[in-house]
XYZ file of C-alpha atoms in Angstrom:
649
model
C 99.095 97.127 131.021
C 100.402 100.863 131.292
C 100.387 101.244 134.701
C 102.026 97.795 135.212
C 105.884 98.526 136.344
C 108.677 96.919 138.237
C 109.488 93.456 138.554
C 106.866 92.517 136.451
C 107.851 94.163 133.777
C 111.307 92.116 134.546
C 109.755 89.217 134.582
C 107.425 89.392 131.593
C 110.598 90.398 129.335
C 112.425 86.982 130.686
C 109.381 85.431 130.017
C 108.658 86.648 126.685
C 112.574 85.812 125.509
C 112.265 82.517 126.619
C 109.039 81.620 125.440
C 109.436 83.394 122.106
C 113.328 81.758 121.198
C 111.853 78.081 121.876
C 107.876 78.669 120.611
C 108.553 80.631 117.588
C 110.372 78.185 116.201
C 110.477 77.918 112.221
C 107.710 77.375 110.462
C 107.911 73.950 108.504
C 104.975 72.252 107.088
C 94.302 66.919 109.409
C 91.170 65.169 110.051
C 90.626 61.653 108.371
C 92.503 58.941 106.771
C 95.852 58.348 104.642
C 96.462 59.161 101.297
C 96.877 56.058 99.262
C 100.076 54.691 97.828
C 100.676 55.709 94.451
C 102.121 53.617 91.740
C 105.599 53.343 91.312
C 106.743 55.933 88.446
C 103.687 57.344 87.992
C 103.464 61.512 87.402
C 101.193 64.147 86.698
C 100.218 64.698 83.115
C 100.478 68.256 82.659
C 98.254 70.000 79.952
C 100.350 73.387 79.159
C 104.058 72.971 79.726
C 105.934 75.546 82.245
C 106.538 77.840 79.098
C 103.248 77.981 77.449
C 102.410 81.866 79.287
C 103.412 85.187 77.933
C 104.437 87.193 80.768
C 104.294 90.101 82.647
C 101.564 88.686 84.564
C 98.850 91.127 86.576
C 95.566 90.471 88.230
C 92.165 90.765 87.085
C 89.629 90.235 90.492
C 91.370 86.919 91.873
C 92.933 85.790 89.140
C 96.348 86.176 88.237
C 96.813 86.503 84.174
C 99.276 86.790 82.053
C 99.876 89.819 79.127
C 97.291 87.533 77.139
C 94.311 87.982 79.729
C 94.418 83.924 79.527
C 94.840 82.580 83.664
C 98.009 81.762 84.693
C 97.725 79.322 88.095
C 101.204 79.899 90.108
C 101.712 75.796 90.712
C 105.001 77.243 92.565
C 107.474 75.499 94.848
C 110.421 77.324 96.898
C 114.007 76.359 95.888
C 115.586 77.523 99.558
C 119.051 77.874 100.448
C 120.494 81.470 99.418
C 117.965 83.199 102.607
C 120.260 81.001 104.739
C 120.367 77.839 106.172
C 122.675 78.294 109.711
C 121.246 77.957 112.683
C 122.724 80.447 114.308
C 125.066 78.797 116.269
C 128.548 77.201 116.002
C 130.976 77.256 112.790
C 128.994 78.202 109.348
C 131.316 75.795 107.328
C 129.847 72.882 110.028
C 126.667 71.331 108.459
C 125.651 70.016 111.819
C 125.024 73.705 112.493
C 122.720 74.164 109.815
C 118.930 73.226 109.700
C 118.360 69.586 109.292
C 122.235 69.210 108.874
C 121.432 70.594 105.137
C 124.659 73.404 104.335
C 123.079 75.478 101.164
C 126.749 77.555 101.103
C 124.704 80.096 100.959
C 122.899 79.725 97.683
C 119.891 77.576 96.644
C 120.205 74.047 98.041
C 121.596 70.992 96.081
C 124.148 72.542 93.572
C 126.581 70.913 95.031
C 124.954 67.442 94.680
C 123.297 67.798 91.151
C 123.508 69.894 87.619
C 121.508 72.554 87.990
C 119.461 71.670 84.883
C 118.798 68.476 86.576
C 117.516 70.279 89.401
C 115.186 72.123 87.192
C 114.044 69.060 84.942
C 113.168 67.746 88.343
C 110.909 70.528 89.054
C 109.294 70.524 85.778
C 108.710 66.830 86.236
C 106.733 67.251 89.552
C 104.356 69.876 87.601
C 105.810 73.055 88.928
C 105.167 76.281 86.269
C 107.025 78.750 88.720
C 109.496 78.932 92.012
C 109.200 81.030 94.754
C 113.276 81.728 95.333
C 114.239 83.382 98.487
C 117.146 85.367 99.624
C 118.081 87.508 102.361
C 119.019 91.390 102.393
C 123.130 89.820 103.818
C 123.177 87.856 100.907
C 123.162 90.820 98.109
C 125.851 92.577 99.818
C 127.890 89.743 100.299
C 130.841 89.861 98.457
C 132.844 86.393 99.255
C 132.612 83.637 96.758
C 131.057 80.706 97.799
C 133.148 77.736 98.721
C 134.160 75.356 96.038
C 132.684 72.695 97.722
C 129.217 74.348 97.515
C 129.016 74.117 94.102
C 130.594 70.855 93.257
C 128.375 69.229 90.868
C 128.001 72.990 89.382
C 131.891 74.001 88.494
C 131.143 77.026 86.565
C 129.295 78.321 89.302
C 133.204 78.321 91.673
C 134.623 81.828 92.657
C 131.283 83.644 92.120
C 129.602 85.721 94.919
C 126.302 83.986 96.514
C 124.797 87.158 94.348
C 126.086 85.751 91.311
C 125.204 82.796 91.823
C 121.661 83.792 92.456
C 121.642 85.368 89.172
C 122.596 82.444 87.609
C 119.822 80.234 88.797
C 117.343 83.470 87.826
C 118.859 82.762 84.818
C 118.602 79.182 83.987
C 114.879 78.651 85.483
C 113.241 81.376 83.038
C 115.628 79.908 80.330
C 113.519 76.779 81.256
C 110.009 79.143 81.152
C 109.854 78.637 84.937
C 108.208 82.285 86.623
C 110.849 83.485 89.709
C 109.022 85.050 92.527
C 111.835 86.744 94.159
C 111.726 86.142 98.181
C 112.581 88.556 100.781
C 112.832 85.499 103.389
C 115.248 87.011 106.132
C 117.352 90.457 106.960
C 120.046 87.940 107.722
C 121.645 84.722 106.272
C 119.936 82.334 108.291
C 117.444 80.331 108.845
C 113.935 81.212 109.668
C 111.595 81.870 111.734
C 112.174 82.247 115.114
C 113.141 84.995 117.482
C 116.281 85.180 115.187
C 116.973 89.235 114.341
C 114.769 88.461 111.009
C 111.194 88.698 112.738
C 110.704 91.818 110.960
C 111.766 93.725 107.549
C 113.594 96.105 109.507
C 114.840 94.055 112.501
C 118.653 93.544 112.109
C 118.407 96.786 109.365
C 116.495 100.295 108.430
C 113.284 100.326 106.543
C 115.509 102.661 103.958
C 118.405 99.470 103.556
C 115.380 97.010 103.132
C 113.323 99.350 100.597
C 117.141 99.984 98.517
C 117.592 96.421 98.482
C 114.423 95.907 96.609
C 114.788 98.208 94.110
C 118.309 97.243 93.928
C 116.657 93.518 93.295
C 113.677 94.751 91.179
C 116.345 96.609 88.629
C 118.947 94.010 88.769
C 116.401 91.491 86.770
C 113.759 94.366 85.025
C 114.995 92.795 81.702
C 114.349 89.469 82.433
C 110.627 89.136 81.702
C 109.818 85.859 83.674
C 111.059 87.275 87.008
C 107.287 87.977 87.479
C 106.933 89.173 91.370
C 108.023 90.462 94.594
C 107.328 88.521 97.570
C 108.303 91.838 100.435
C 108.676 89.691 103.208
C 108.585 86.344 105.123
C 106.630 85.855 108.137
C 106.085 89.200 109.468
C 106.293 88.335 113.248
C 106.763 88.828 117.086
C 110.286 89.732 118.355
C 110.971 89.548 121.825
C 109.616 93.331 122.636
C 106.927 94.005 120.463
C 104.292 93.089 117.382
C 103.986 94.018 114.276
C 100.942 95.676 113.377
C 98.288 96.419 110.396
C 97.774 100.122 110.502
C 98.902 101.814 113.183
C 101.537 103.742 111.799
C 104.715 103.266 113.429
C 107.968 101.543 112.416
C 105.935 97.891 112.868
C 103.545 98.775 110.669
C 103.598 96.245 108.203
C 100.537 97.469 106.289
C 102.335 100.650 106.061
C 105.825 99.747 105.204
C 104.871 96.901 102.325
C 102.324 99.748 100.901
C 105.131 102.341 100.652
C 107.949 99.787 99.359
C 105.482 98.115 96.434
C 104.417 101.522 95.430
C 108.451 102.273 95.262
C 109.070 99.159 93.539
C 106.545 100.076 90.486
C 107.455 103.496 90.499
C 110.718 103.600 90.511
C 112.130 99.782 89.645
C 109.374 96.980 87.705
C 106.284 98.530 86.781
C 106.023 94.994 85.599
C 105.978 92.742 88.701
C 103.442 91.441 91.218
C 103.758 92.928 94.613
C 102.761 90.480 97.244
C 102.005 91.030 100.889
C 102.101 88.032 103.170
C 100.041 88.525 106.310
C 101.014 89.193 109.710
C 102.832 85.249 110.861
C 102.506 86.075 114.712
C 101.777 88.432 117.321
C 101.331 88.069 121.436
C 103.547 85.721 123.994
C 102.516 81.910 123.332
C 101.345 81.509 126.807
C 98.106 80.006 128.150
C 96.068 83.410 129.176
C 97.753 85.739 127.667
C 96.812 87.491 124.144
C 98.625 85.273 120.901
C 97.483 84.453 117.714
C 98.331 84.102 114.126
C 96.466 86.838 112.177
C 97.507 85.843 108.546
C 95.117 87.644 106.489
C 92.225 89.036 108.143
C 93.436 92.271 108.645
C 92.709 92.998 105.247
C 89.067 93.000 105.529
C 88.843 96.404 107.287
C 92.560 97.959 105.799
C 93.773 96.529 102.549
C 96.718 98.030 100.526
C 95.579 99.978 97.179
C 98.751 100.159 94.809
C 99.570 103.156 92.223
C 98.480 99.939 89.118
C 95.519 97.733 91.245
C 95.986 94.875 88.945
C 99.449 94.131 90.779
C 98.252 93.470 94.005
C 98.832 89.857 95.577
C 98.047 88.469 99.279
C 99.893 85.386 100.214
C 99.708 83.232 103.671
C 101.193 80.225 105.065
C 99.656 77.119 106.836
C 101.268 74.079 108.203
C 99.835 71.247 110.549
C 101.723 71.646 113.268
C 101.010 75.521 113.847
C 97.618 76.809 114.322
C 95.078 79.907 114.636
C 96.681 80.301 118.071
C 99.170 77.859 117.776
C 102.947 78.605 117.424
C 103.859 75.678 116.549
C 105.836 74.781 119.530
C 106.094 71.610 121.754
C 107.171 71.264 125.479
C 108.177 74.885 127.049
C 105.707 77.600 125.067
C 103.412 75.445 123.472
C 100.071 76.348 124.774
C 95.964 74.114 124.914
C 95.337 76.120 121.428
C 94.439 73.335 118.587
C 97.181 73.162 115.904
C 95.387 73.066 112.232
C 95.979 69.065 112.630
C 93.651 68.586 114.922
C 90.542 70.617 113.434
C 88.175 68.541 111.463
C 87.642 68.670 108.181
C 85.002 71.311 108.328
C 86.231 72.941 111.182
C 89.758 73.365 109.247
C 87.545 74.800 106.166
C 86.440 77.752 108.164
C 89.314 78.340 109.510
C 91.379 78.682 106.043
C 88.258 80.704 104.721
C 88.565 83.154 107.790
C 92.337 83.384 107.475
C 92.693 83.658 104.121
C 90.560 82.569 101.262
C 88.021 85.146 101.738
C 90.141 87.212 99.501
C 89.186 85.713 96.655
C 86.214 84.226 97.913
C 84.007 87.720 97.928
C 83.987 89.310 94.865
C 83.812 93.184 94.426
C 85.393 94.248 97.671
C 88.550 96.594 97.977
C 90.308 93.981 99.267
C 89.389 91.129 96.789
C 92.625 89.791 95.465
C 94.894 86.506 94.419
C 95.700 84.489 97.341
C 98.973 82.727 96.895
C 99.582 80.201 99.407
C 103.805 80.494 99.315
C 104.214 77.811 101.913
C 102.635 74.667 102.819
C 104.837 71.133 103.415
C 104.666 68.106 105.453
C 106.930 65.277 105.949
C 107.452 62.812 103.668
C 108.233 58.913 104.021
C 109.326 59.080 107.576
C 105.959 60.957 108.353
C 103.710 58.418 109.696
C 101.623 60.462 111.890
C 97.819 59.886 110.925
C 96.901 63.610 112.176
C 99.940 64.991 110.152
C 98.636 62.575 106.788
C 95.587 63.870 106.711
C 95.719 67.313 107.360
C 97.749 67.383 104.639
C 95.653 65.673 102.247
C 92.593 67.922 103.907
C 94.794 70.901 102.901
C 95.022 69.640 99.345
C 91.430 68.890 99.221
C 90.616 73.201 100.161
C 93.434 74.069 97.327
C 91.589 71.911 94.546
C 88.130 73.253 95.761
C 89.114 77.215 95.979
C 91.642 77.006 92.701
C 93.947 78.404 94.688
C 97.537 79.755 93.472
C 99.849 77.530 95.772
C 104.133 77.121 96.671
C 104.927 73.845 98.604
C 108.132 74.270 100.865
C 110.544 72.672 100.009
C 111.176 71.632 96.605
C 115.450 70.587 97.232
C 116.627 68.200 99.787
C 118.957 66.386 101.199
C 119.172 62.542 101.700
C 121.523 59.444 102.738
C 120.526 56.192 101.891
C 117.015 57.243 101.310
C 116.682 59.203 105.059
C 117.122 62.662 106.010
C 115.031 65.821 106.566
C 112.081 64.124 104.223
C 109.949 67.651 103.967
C 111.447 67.932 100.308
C 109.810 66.812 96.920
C 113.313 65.872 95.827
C 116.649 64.814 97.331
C 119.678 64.313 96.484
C 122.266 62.498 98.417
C 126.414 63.129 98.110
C 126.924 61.171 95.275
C 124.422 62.565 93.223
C 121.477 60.026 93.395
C 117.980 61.610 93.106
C 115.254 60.239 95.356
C 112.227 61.512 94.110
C 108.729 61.824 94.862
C 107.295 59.214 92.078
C 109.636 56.540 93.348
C 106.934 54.937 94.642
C 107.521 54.719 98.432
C 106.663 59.089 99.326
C 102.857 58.841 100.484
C 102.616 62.299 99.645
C 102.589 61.184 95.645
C 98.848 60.976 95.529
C 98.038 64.470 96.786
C 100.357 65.969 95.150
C 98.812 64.088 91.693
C 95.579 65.306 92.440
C 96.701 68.685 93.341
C 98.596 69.344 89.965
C 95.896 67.757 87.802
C 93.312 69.214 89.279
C 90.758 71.328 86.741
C 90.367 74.626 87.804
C 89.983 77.804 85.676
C 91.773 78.276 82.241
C 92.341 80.219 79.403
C 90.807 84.359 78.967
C 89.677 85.974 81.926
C 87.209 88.744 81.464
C 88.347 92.193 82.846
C 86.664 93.248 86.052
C 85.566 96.189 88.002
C 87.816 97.418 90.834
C 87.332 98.533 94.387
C 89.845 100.289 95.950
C 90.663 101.510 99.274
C 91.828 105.289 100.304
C 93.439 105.185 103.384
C 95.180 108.553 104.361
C 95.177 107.612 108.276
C 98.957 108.527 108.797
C 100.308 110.887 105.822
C 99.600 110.968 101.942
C 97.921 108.010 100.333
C 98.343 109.528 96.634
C 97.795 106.123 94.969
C 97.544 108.195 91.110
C 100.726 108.347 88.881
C 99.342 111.245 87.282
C 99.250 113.083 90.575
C 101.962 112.107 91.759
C 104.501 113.470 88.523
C 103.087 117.184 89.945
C 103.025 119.495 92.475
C 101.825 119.119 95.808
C 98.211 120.318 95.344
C 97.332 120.818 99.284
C 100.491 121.786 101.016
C 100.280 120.616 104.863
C 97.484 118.441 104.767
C 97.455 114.437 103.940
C 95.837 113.533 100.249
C 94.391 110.821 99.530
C 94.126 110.086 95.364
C 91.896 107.102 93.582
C 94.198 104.978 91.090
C 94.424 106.580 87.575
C 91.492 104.880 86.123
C 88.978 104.871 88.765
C 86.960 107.768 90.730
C 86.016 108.672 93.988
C 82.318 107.172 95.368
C 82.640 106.651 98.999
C 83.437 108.494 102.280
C 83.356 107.687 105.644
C 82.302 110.812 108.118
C 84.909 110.129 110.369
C 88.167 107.926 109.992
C 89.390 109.751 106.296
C 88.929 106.368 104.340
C 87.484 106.507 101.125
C 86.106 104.125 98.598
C 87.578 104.264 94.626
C 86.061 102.193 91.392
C 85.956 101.840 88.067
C 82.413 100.703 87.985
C 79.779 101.437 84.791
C 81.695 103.040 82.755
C 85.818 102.373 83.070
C 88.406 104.852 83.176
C 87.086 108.005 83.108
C 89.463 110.787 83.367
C 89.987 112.467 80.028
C 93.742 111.799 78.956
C 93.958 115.206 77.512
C 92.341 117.023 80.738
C 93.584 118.256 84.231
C 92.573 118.661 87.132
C 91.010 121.262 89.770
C 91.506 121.865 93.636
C 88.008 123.078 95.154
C 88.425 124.915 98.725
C 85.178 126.669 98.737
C 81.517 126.651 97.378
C 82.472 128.537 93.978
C 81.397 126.215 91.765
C 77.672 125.531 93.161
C 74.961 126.905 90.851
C 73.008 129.704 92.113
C 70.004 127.877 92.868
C 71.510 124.114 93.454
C 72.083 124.223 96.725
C 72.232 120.516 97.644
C 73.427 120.656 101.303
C 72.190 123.998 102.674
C 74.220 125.436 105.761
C 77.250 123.312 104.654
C 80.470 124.209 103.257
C 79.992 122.130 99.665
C 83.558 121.258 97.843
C 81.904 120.952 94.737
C 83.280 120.172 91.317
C 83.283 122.300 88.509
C 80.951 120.894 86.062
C 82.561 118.336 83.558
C 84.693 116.880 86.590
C 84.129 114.379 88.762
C 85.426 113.485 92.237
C 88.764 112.010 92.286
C 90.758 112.675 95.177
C 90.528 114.413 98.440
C 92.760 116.487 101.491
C 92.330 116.195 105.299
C 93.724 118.473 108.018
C 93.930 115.892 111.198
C 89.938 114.857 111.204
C 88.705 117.917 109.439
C 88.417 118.172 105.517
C 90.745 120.254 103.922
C 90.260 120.664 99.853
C 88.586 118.083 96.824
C 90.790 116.943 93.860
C 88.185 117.258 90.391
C 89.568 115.651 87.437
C 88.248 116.109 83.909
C 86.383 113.948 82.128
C 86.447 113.976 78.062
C 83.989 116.416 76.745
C 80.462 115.562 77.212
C 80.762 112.268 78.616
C 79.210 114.192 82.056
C 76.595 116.560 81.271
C 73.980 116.392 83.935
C 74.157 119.702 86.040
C 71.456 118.250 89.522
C 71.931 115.193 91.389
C 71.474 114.032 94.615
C 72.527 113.983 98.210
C 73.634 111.264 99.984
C 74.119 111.998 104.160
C 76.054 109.771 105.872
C 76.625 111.619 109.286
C 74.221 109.809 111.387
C 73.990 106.235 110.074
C 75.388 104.129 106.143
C 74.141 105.447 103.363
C 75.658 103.310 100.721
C 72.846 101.947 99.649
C 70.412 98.348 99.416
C 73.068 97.011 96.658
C 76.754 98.744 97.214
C 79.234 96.906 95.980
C 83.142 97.496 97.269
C 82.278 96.020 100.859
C 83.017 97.827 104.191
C 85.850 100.411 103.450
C 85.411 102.009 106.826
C 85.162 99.700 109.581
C 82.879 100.983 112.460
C 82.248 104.074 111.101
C 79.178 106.215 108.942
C 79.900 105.575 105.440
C 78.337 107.208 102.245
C 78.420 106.225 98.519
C 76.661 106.898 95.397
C 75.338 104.270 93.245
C 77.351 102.357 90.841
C 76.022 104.497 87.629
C 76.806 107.625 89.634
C 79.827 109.721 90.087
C 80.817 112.031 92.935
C 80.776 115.835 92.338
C 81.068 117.095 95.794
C 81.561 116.835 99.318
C 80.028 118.368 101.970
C 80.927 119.630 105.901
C 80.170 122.077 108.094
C 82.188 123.513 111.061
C 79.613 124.567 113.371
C 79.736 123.877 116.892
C 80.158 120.282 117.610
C 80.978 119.143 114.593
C 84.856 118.709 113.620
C 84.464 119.400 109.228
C 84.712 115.596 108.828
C 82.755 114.840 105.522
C 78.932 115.041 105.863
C 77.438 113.909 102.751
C 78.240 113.788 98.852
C 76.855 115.002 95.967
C 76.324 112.254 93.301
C 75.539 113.066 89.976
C 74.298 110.546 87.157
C 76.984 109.254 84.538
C 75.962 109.979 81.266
């Protein structure tokens, strides 16, 4: 496409705006059969109430636990309104110009209709343990109180900033021992997710305003134990000129940019909170023949994000009937032959969500094994009589049950007049305060969402677990150790690449600079009390223990092990040996593993494929690394050649 230029250029821009304002369209939320009616009244029995959890929570593999070890399942809903509910057109104060004529004032939806503690008994009726609550970067600098109006049933709530307000609903849903997930949703207060100037984190704003604004946010409730994550960002997506990316290194990188602002936010903010990363929403034009898809998660098989504390990482992705693998979701101009999820079978729709997504947690020991949070799935509800539309969804219920999968419907607060309206909701409420709810007995959806809730997956302790971790240096420093990182730069120039504090270095790749980190064996195993050494040269090999003759060999000094590493554009630069507690490494021979013409991991490595496409070495699980070895002579570029991996004692 490079050499393309003129008019077609032109005319793939027009095309690209058009196609992009109508296909993109927000997200909102099928193979066989309808879900059947459920009896009038009836609810979920819930075992543990919303309280019963001692927070922070972190991750142990898959799992998400809380400061007990004991599971905690994120049964989550979203409680919109403060992102922004405008269209983008017209008067503000008009609620014709809002999304499905619903006006949040800018804060979370229905406080003018209801109490908010009625609001939140409704949520704890309906089985929910924690809400996903968005809000957009406008909203925390906005500084004029919401209109009375807005807040009507809520008259404590009247001259307060949307900010305030926010804090107050913070506020009252941990009171009720409800988990907040707070929401980057938009750059703008508006709704989402179209070609709208919210596509990307730093869209309608810098990368330094958004990563501010989240420390700003991750300070602001620090104190306030049940605020329990940090969702980064909504729907990473097209805009009219460009994609986002996974890894390339620019300002569209969203692997980059989520990496560098959760590392920020633990450093510097909540040491506390879950990080989570949704995957990329959209990239490509939605037309017939031209490149478009919706990537979600799968990037994270060959590049996943490796945070300075590994048990905060969280992936979360979003699936609704309408849209699809290569589906935007639209209809009439920009929607293209692609099958929406609705129309995949049953099995069909299972491999799908597996490739997607759910392989996250579905392969165990691999740097990228995680939680998977799916933080938005809906469908409508009594006005929703499509039979595709009814059974995708109960399909899509069906996968969550089987997988025990951490889940967020959209949305929990609606609107309603005389028992119509928008319908998507679990709950409305119509202007006089009258609460239409999902057990009334007439929402189809009731079943499901019985099922869903009561369903028996995993509870109570979960066993700590090994971790594999990914180094990924590709584009500047990937120092991923706090210990490190509080001193000096210990290769000036050249980009370093660190395993967490608590896990050492076992894999390399011979060209590419990724490397492969774990715990495995034996635990942490850098002595507290010790530091650290920079090898350059071959000074610490034995006279006599020559392991990769004619090679430049970074070797440790004996007593350290392999933790880190420094590159120079391809070429290696200098090893990073940390100390391990007196005699817990003793062996002084060990082996070599060469991985410059083929994988030498070998028959059983565990971590999975940390270096896509590329030679990859890696000593054994009841090994540690003690050197690395290159050699500069003619042909070769001093890109990593083989380790030296000694037994653990």
């Amino acid at each position: 496409m490079v050499t393309v230029r003129g008019s077609f250029i032109r005319a793939m821009a027009s095309l690209a705006a058009v196609l992009l304002l109508v296909a993109l369209a927000p997200i909102a939320g099928a193979a066989a059969g309808r879900e059947p009616a459920p009896e009038a009244g009836a609810r979920p029995e819930i075992a543990a109430t919303a309280a019963d959890w001692t927070p922070p929570l972190s991750t142990r593999g898959r799992w998400i636990v809380d400061a007990d070890g004991d599971r905690f399942k994120l049964r989550s809903g979203n409680w919109h309104g403060a992102s922004g509910t405008w269209n983008g057109s017209g008067s503000a104060d008009e609620d014709a110009n809002h999304h499905a004529g619903e006006n949040s004032g800018r804060i979370p939806l229905g406080l003018d209709r209801a109490p908010m503690a009625e609001i939140i008994a409704g949520f704890q009726e309906i089985g929910i343990n924690s809400i996903r609550l968005p809000f957009s970067n406008e909203m925390i600098h906005d500084s004029v109180p919401v209109r009375d109006d807005a807040v009507a049933a809520n008259p404590s709530l009247r001259g307060r900033t949307p900010l305030q307000v926010y804090d107050a609903v913070v506020r009252e849903l941990t009171a009720a021992g409800l988990a907040v997930i707070l929401n980057n949703h938009t750059n703008t207060t508006r709704w989402c997710c179209g070609v709208d100037g919210n596509e990307r984190w730093n869209a309608s704003q810098s990368a330094e305003t958004w990563e501010n604004d989240w420390l700003f946010m991750a300070r602001r409730y620090r104190d306030n134990q049940r605020v329990v994550g940090a969702d980064l960002y909504n729907e990473v997506r097209r805009n009219v000129w460009d994609d986002p990316n996974w890894g390339l290194g620019d300002n569209h990188d969203w692997f980059a940019a989520s990496q560098r602002v959760g590392d920020r936010i633990l450093t510097e903010a909540d040491p506390d909170l879950l990080i989570i990363v949704e995957g990329i929403n959209w990239t490509g034009i939605p037309v017939d023949g031209l490149p478009h898809e919706r990537p979600t998660l799968e990037p994270v098989r060959r590049l996943s994000h490796t945070l300075v504390d590994s048990d905060k990482l969280v992936y979360s992705a979003h699936f609704y009937d309408y849209t699809g693998p290569n589906h935007s979701g639209a209809t009439g101009t920009g929607e293209t032959t692609d099958p929406r999820y609705r129309d995949l079978s049953p099995a069909e729709l299972i491999k799908m969500l597996d490739r997607q997504a759910f392989f996250v947690t579905a392969e165990t020991d691999r740097h990228f094994t995680a939680p998977v949070w799916i933080s938005e799935f809906g469908v409508g509800g009594r006005d929703e009589t499509g039979d595709k539309q009814r059974a995708w969804f109960g399909n899509f219920v069906d996968h969550l049950i089987r997988t025990d999968a951490d889940f967020a419907y959209w949305p929990l607060v609606g609107w309603h007049e005389d028992r119509k309206g928008n319908g998507w909701a679990l709950l409305h409420w119509d202007a006089e305060g009258r609460r239409m709810g999902l057990y009334d007995g007439d929402d189809w959806r009731a079943a499901a969402w019985t099922r869903l809730i009561q369903a028996q997956g995993r509870t109570g302790p979960v066993e700590p677990v090994v971790d594999w971790s990914m180094l990924s240096p590709d584009h500047g420093d990937f120092v991923q150790s706090r210990r490190i990182r509080a001193l000096p730069d210990w290769d000036p120039g050249a980009r370093k690449a660190v395993c967490p504090d608590g896990q050492r270095l076992l894999g390399l790749s011979h060209t590419g600079n990724r490397g492969l980190c774990s715990d495995v064996s034996v635990g942490p195993l850098w002595d507290p009390a010790g530091g650290h050494v920079v090898v350059v040269d071959d000074r610490y090999v034995r006279p006599g223990h020559d392991w990769a003759s004619g090679y430049t060999k970074l070797q440790c000094t004996d007593g350290h092990f392999l933790t880190g590493y420094s590159v120079r554009g391809s070429a290696v630069s200098a090893a990073l040996c940390a100390a391990a507690p007196p005699g817990s490494i003793t062996g002084t021979s060990g082996r070599t593993v060469w991985f410059d013409r083929g994988d030498n991991r070998g028959s059983a490595a565990k971590g999975g494929d940390f270096a896509q496409g590329r030679y990859k070495g890696q000593c054994a699980d009841d090994e540690y690394a003690a050197g690395i070895a290159y050699t500069g002579r003619v042909g070769s570029a001093r890109t990593p050649d083989a380790l030296y991996c000694r037994k653990l004692s």
